[in-house]
Amino acid sequence: MRSSYDTPSVITIPRRGLMLVLSSPSGAGKSTIARNLLESDPTFALSVSVTTRKKRASEIEGVHYHFVTPAEFERLRSSDALLEWAEVHGNLYGTPREPAELAMRAGRDMLFDIDWQGARQLQEKAKADIVSVFILPPSMQELKARLLRRAEDSRDTIATRMKNAKLEIERWSDYDYVVVNDDLDRAFQAVRSIVAAERLRRDRRPGLFDFVSSLLSEEGEGLAVGTSETVR
Ligand code: ADP
Ligand code: 5GP
């Protein structure tokens, strides 16, 4: 659980961590938004998934993914080491259980860049802690243009991802929030606003009970207000 309100100048009410799930069709910009969020808000920890997909040129083992063989993935899956897993665009992806559970127990906020199948599994396991955001592209043309501009996948891979994009977009209504990523800055600010509001939810802040009782039990000189004079 996060800090306390015993410093006189900054009042921070202890709260539970939240699990922010970002999903989108490939190329809509969720990894870019996730990266900006992690850079601007160090309270977030990123859940680094395991995958059987081939590493892209720009990716680093252990930072973007843990790249594993299908046999290693199967070993993790069958030993219950994955909190959720799914097949996406012909590859296997999964969320390692231990880091996510440790971070949540420590009251940290956790960011998950996972698809709709994974989002659904997390919703079933930790409904109260999940905040889910679906990122939409401004148009299918622009989605394709972004996948081509990213220039990290083969033409065949991009074709598969475009074919799957419509099926993924159809899941938009499973999510708590939907953000259209036309202008990156605006989309990023929208996600930040969602996070700021969700952190303030009453049911995520058990520390409010103690804070309110300390407010109500506060005594001292100058608290009483006379009734005979007008208070301005
Ligand atoms: P995803 O993680 O959803 O597959 P990425 O974050 O990798 O998508 O973004 C795909 C490409 O589109 C990247 O090259 C990224 O720089 C670019 N991009 C992201 N958001 C925008 C935007 N609002 N306008 C233009 N290009 C964008
Ligand atoms: P990419 O290959 O572009 O990195 O990711 C392809 C898709 O797999 C994206 O929709 C991404 O969110 C999803 N994905 C990445 N990691 C996981 C994971 O651990 N679980 C699930 N269910 N999906 C994931």
PDB file of N, CA and C and ligand atoms in Angstrom, residues 22-27 30-31 47-51 53-54 56 59 64-65 73 84-89 91-96 112-119 121 150 153 161 168, ligand 2:
ATOM      1  N   LEU A  22      -4.106  -2.166 -21.596  1.00  0.00           N
ATOM      2  CA  LEU A  22      -4.219  -1.446 -22.873  1.00  0.00           C
ATOM      3  C   LEU A  22      -4.290  -2.473 -23.992  1.00  0.00           C
ATOM      4  N   SER A  23      -5.334  -2.390 -24.816  1.00  0.00           N
ATOM      5  CA  SER A  23      -5.440  -3.282 -25.984  1.00  0.00           C
ATOM      6  C   SER A  23      -5.774  -2.446 -27.206  1.00  0.00           C
ATOM      7  N   SER A  24      -5.469  -3.025 -28.382  1.00  0.00           N
ATOM      8  CA  SER A  24      -5.821  -2.358 -29.642  1.00  0.00           C
ATOM      9  C   SER A  24      -5.483  -3.316 -30.772  1.00  0.00           C
ATOM     10  N   PRO A  25      -5.992  -3.066 -31.969  1.00  0.00           N
ATOM     11  CA  PRO A  25      -5.454  -3.818 -33.089  1.00  0.00           C
ATOM     12  C   PRO A  25      -4.001  -3.413 -33.273  1.00  0.00           C
ATOM     13  N   SER A  26      -3.213  -4.311 -33.826  1.00  0.00           N
ATOM     14  CA  SER A  26      -1.792  -4.049 -34.020  1.00  0.00           C
ATOM     15  C   SER A  26      -1.588  -2.775 -34.842  1.00  0.00           C
ATOM     16  N   GLY A  27      -0.733  -1.883 -34.363  1.00  0.00           N
ATOM     17  CA  GLY A  27      -0.406  -0.666 -35.103  1.00  0.00           C
ATOM     18  C   GLY A  27      -1.201   0.562 -34.673  1.00  0.00           C
ATOM     19  N   LYS A  30      -0.747   1.340 -29.135  1.00  0.00           N
ATOM     20  CA  LYS A  30      -0.784   1.104 -27.680  1.00  0.00           C
ATOM     21  C   LYS A  30       0.600   0.994 -27.058  1.00  0.00           C
ATOM     22  N   SER A  31       1.574   0.429 -27.772  1.00  0.00           N
ATOM     23  CA  SER A  31       2.921   0.335 -27.185  1.00  0.00           C
ATOM     24  C   SER A  31       3.543   1.719 -27.037  1.00  0.00           C
ATOM     25  N   SER A  47       4.245  -5.035 -17.126  1.00  0.00           N
ATOM     26  CA  SER A  47       4.268  -6.494 -17.148  1.00  0.00           C
ATOM     27  C   SER A  47       4.938  -6.929 -18.450  1.00  0.00           C
ATOM     28  N   VAL A  48       6.077  -7.597 -18.342  1.00  0.00           N
ATOM     29  CA  VAL A  48       6.805  -8.045 -19.542  1.00  0.00           C
ATOM     30  C   VAL A  48       6.343  -9.470 -19.870  1.00  0.00           C
ATOM     31  N   SER A  49       5.690  -9.600 -21.021  1.00  0.00           N
ATOM     32  CA  SER A  49       5.098 -10.885 -21.409  1.00  0.00           C
ATOM     33  C   SER A  49       6.143 -11.856 -21.934  1.00  0.00           C
ATOM     34  N   VAL A  50       5.760 -13.121 -21.955  1.00  0.00           N
ATOM     35  CA  VAL A  50       6.564 -14.109 -22.687  1.00  0.00           C
ATOM     36  C   VAL A  50       5.889 -14.335 -24.039  1.00  0.00           C
ATOM     37  N   THR A  51       6.683 -14.576 -25.066  1.00  0.00           N
ATOM     38  CA  THR A  51       6.093 -14.844 -26.385  1.00  0.00           C
ATOM     39  C   THR A  51       6.964 -15.802 -27.191  1.00  0.00           C
ATOM     40  N   ARG A  53       6.826 -15.362 -30.421  1.00  0.00           N
ATOM     41  CA  ARG A  53       7.089 -14.594 -31.643  1.00  0.00           C
ATOM     42  C   ARG A  53       8.593 -14.301 -31.784  1.00  0.00           C
ATOM     43  N   LYS A  54       9.019 -14.136 -33.047  1.00  0.00           N
ATOM     44  CA  LYS A  54      10.432 -13.764 -33.297  1.00  0.00           C
ATOM     45  C   LYS A  54      10.669 -12.336 -32.840  1.00  0.00           C
ATOM     46  N   ARG A  56      11.753  -8.571 -32.887  1.00  0.00           N
ATOM     47  CA  ARG A  56      11.965  -7.548 -33.929  1.00  0.00           C
ATOM     48  C   ARG A  56      13.346  -6.913 -33.723  1.00  0.00           C
ATOM     49  N   GLU A  59      13.751  -4.665 -30.701  1.00  0.00           N
ATOM     50  CA  GLU A  59      13.343  -5.172 -29.376  1.00  0.00           C
ATOM     51  C   GLU A  59      14.508  -5.752 -28.577  1.00  0.00           C
ATOM     52  N   HIS A  64      11.187  -5.720 -23.778  1.00  0.00           N
ATOM     53  CA  HIS A  64       9.915  -5.715 -24.526  1.00  0.00           C
ATOM     54  C   HIS A  64       9.177  -7.034 -24.318  1.00  0.00           C
ATOM     55  N   TYR A  65       9.868  -8.106 -24.336  1.00  0.00           N
ATOM     56  CA  TYR A  65       9.312  -9.451 -24.114  1.00  0.00           C
ATOM     57  C   TYR A  65      10.406 -10.356 -23.573  1.00  0.00           C
ATOM     58  N   PHE A  73       7.350 -22.182 -23.589  1.00  0.00           N
ATOM     59  CA  PHE A  73       6.041 -21.569 -23.320  1.00  0.00           C
ATOM     60  C   PHE A  73       5.104 -22.621 -22.724  1.00  0.00           C
ATOM     61  N   GLU A  84      -2.369 -15.278 -17.497  1.00  0.00           N
ATOM     62  CA  GLU A  84      -3.264 -15.458 -18.642  1.00  0.00           C
ATOM     63  C   GLU A  84      -2.381 -15.741 -19.841  1.00  0.00           C
ATOM     64  N   TRP A  85      -2.977 -16.307 -20.886  1.00  0.00           N
ATOM     65  CA  TRP A  85      -2.213 -16.527 -22.120  1.00  0.00           C
ATOM     66  C   TRP A  85      -3.177 -16.615 -23.288  1.00  0.00           C
ATOM     67  N   ALA A  86      -2.668 -16.396 -24.498  1.00  0.00           N
ATOM     68  CA  ALA A  86      -3.522 -16.468 -25.687  1.00  0.00           C
ATOM     69  C   ALA A  86      -2.666 -16.656 -26.925  1.00  0.00           C
ATOM     70  N   GLU A  87      -3.311 -17.169 -27.980  1.00  0.00           N
ATOM     71  CA  GLU A  87      -2.661 -17.200 -29.289  1.00  0.00           C
ATOM     72  C   GLU A  87      -3.123 -15.963 -30.042  1.00  0.00           C
ATOM     73  N   VAL A  88      -2.164 -15.160 -30.507  1.00  0.00           N
ATOM     74  CA  VAL A  88      -2.491 -13.926 -31.232  1.00  0.00           C
ATOM     75  C   VAL A  88      -1.661 -13.892 -32.518  1.00  0.00           C
ATOM     76  N   HIS A  89      -2.307 -13.683 -33.646  1.00  0.00           N
ATOM     77  CA  HIS A  89      -1.647 -13.647 -34.960  1.00  0.00           C
ATOM     78  C   HIS A  89      -0.706 -14.849 -35.164  1.00  0.00           C
ATOM     79  N   ASN A  91       1.023 -16.564 -32.941  1.00  0.00           N
ATOM     80  CA  ASN A  91       2.069 -16.756 -31.930  1.00  0.00           C
ATOM     81  C   ASN A  91       1.424 -16.839 -30.547  1.00  0.00           C
ATOM     82  N   LEU A  92       2.194 -17.406 -29.592  1.00  0.00           N
ATOM     83  CA  LEU A  92       1.681 -17.518 -28.225  1.00  0.00           C
ATOM     84  C   LEU A  92       2.240 -16.382 -27.369  1.00  0.00           C
ATOM     85  N   TYR A  93       1.373 -15.825 -26.530  1.00  0.00           N
ATOM     86  CA  TYR A  93       1.764 -14.725 -25.636  1.00  0.00           C
ATOM     87  C   TYR A  93       1.201 -15.016 -24.247  1.00  0.00           C
ATOM     88  N   GLY A  94       1.923 -14.650 -23.196  1.00  0.00           N
ATOM     89  CA  GLY A  94       1.386 -14.867 -21.855  1.00  0.00           C
ATOM     90  C   GLY A  94       1.978 -13.903 -20.846  1.00  0.00           C
ATOM     91  N   THR A  95       1.229 -13.672 -19.770  1.00  0.00           N
ATOM     92  CA  THR A  95       1.668 -12.770 -18.690  1.00  0.00           C
ATOM     93  C   THR A  95       2.254 -13.591 -17.547  1.00  0.00           C
ATOM     94  N   PRO A  96       3.551 -13.424 -17.243  1.00  0.00           N
ATOM     95  CA  PRO A  96       4.122 -14.150 -16.104  1.00  0.00           C
ATOM     96  C   PRO A  96       3.393 -13.786 -14.803  1.00  0.00           C
ATOM     97  N   PHE A 112      -0.448  -3.537 -18.472  1.00  0.00           N
ATOM     98  CA  PHE A 112      -0.484  -4.754 -19.292  1.00  0.00           C
ATOM     99  C   PHE A 112      -0.815  -4.384 -20.727  1.00  0.00           C
ATOM    100  N   ASP A 113       0.092  -4.686 -21.659  1.00  0.00           N
ATOM    101  CA  ASP A 113      -0.152  -4.479 -23.091  1.00  0.00           C
ATOM    102  C   ASP A 113      -0.523  -5.854 -23.633  1.00  0.00           C
ATOM    103  N   ILE A 114      -1.821  -6.179 -23.592  1.00  0.00           N
ATOM    104  CA  ILE A 114      -2.268  -7.531 -23.961  1.00  0.00           C
ATOM    105  C   ILE A 114      -3.512  -7.453 -24.839  1.00  0.00           C
ATOM    106  N   ASP A 115      -3.863  -8.550 -25.490  1.00  0.00           N
ATOM    107  CA  ASP A 115      -5.011  -8.519 -26.408  1.00  0.00           C
ATOM    108  C   ASP A 115      -6.323  -8.757 -25.649  1.00  0.00           C
ATOM    109  N   TRP A 116      -7.437  -8.764 -26.400  1.00  0.00           N
ATOM    110  CA  TRP A 116      -8.756  -8.865 -25.762  1.00  0.00           C
ATOM    111  C   TRP A 116      -8.963 -10.191 -25.029  1.00  0.00           C
ATOM    112  N   GLN A 117      -8.313 -11.267 -25.517  1.00  0.00           N
ATOM    113  CA  GLN A 117      -8.479 -12.569 -24.857  1.00  0.00           C
ATOM    114  C   GLN A 117      -7.829 -12.542 -23.470  1.00  0.00           C
ATOM    115  N   GLY A 118      -6.647 -11.903 -23.403  1.00  0.00           N
ATOM    116  CA  GLY A 118      -5.957 -11.773 -22.125  1.00  0.00           C
ATOM    117  C   GLY A 118      -6.707 -10.830 -21.194  1.00  0.00           C
ATOM    118  N   ALA A 119      -7.235  -9.729 -21.773  1.00  0.00           N
ATOM    119  CA  ALA A 119      -7.987  -8.761 -20.961  1.00  0.00           C
ATOM    120  C   ALA A 119      -9.184  -9.457 -20.313  1.00  0.00           C
ATOM    121  N   GLN A 121      -9.483 -12.644 -19.546  1.00  0.00           N
ATOM    122  CA  GLN A 121      -9.042 -13.552 -18.475  1.00  0.00           C
ATOM    123  C   GLN A 121      -8.684 -12.785 -17.204  1.00  0.00           C
ATOM    124  N   ARG A 150       6.035   1.578 -39.417  1.00  0.00           N
ATOM    125  CA  ARG A 150       6.814   0.993 -38.317  1.00  0.00           C
ATOM    126  C   ARG A 150       7.939   0.120 -38.886  1.00  0.00           C
ATOM    127  N   ASP A 153       7.754  -5.432 -39.433  1.00  0.00           N
ATOM    128  CA  ASP A 153       7.165  -6.729 -39.748  1.00  0.00           C
ATOM    129  C   ASP A 153       7.194  -6.934 -41.254  1.00  0.00           C
ATOM    130  N   ARG A 161      -2.066  -9.157 -39.758  1.00  0.00           N
ATOM    131  CA  ARG A 161      -2.505  -8.245 -38.702  1.00  0.00           C
ATOM    132  C   ARG A 161      -3.674  -7.377 -39.167  1.00  0.00           C
ATOM    133  N   GLU A 168     -10.542  -7.789 -33.874  1.00  0.00           N
ATOM    134  CA  GLU A 168     -10.101  -7.210 -32.599  1.00  0.00           C
ATOM    135  C   GLU A 168     -10.916  -5.957 -32.268  1.00  0.00           C
TER     136      GLU A 168
HETATM  137  P1  5GP B   2       3.119  -7.748 -30.914  1.00  0.00           P
HETATM  138  O1  5GP B   2       3.514  -9.010 -31.607  1.00  0.00           O
HETATM  139  O2  5GP B   2       2.734  -6.651 -31.882  1.00  0.00           O
HETATM  140  O3  5GP B   2       4.093  -7.278 -29.877  1.00  0.00           O
HETATM  141  O4  5GP B   2       1.764  -8.067 -30.101  1.00  0.00           O
HETATM  142  C1  5GP B   2       0.688  -8.690 -30.754  1.00  0.00           C
HETATM  143  C2  5GP B   2      -0.508  -8.717 -29.836  1.00  0.00           C
HETATM  144  O5  5GP B   2      -0.272  -9.563 -28.721  1.00  0.00           O
HETATM  145  C3  5GP B   2      -0.884  -7.345 -29.267  1.00  0.00           C
HETATM  146  O6  5GP B   2      -2.297  -7.214 -29.342  1.00  0.00           O
HETATM  147  C4  5GP B   2      -0.435  -7.440 -27.828  1.00  0.00           C
HETATM  148  O7  5GP B   2      -1.186  -6.605 -26.987  1.00  0.00           O
HETATM  149  C5  5GP B   2      -0.706  -8.904 -27.549  1.00  0.00           C
HETATM  150  N1  5GP B   2       0.034  -9.399 -26.380  1.00  0.00           N
HETATM  151  C6  5GP B   2       1.287  -9.069 -26.000  1.00  0.00           C
HETATM  152  N2  5GP B   2       1.609  -9.707 -24.857  1.00  0.00           N
HETATM  153  C7  5GP B   2       0.514 -10.425 -24.497  1.00  0.00           C
HETATM  154  C8  5GP B   2       0.216 -11.287 -23.383  1.00  0.00           C
HETATM  155  O8  5GP B   2       1.009 -11.516 -22.483  1.00  0.00           O
HETATM  156  N3  5GP B   2      -1.019 -11.838 -23.367  1.00  0.00           N
HETATM  157  C9  5GP B   2      -1.947 -11.625 -24.338  1.00  0.00           C
HETATM  158  N4  5GP B   2      -3.153 -12.199 -24.193  1.00  0.00           N
HETATM  159  N5  5GP B   2      -1.698 -10.816 -25.396  1.00  0.00           N
HETATM  160  C10 5GP B   2      -0.473 -10.234 -25.474  1.00  0.00           C
END
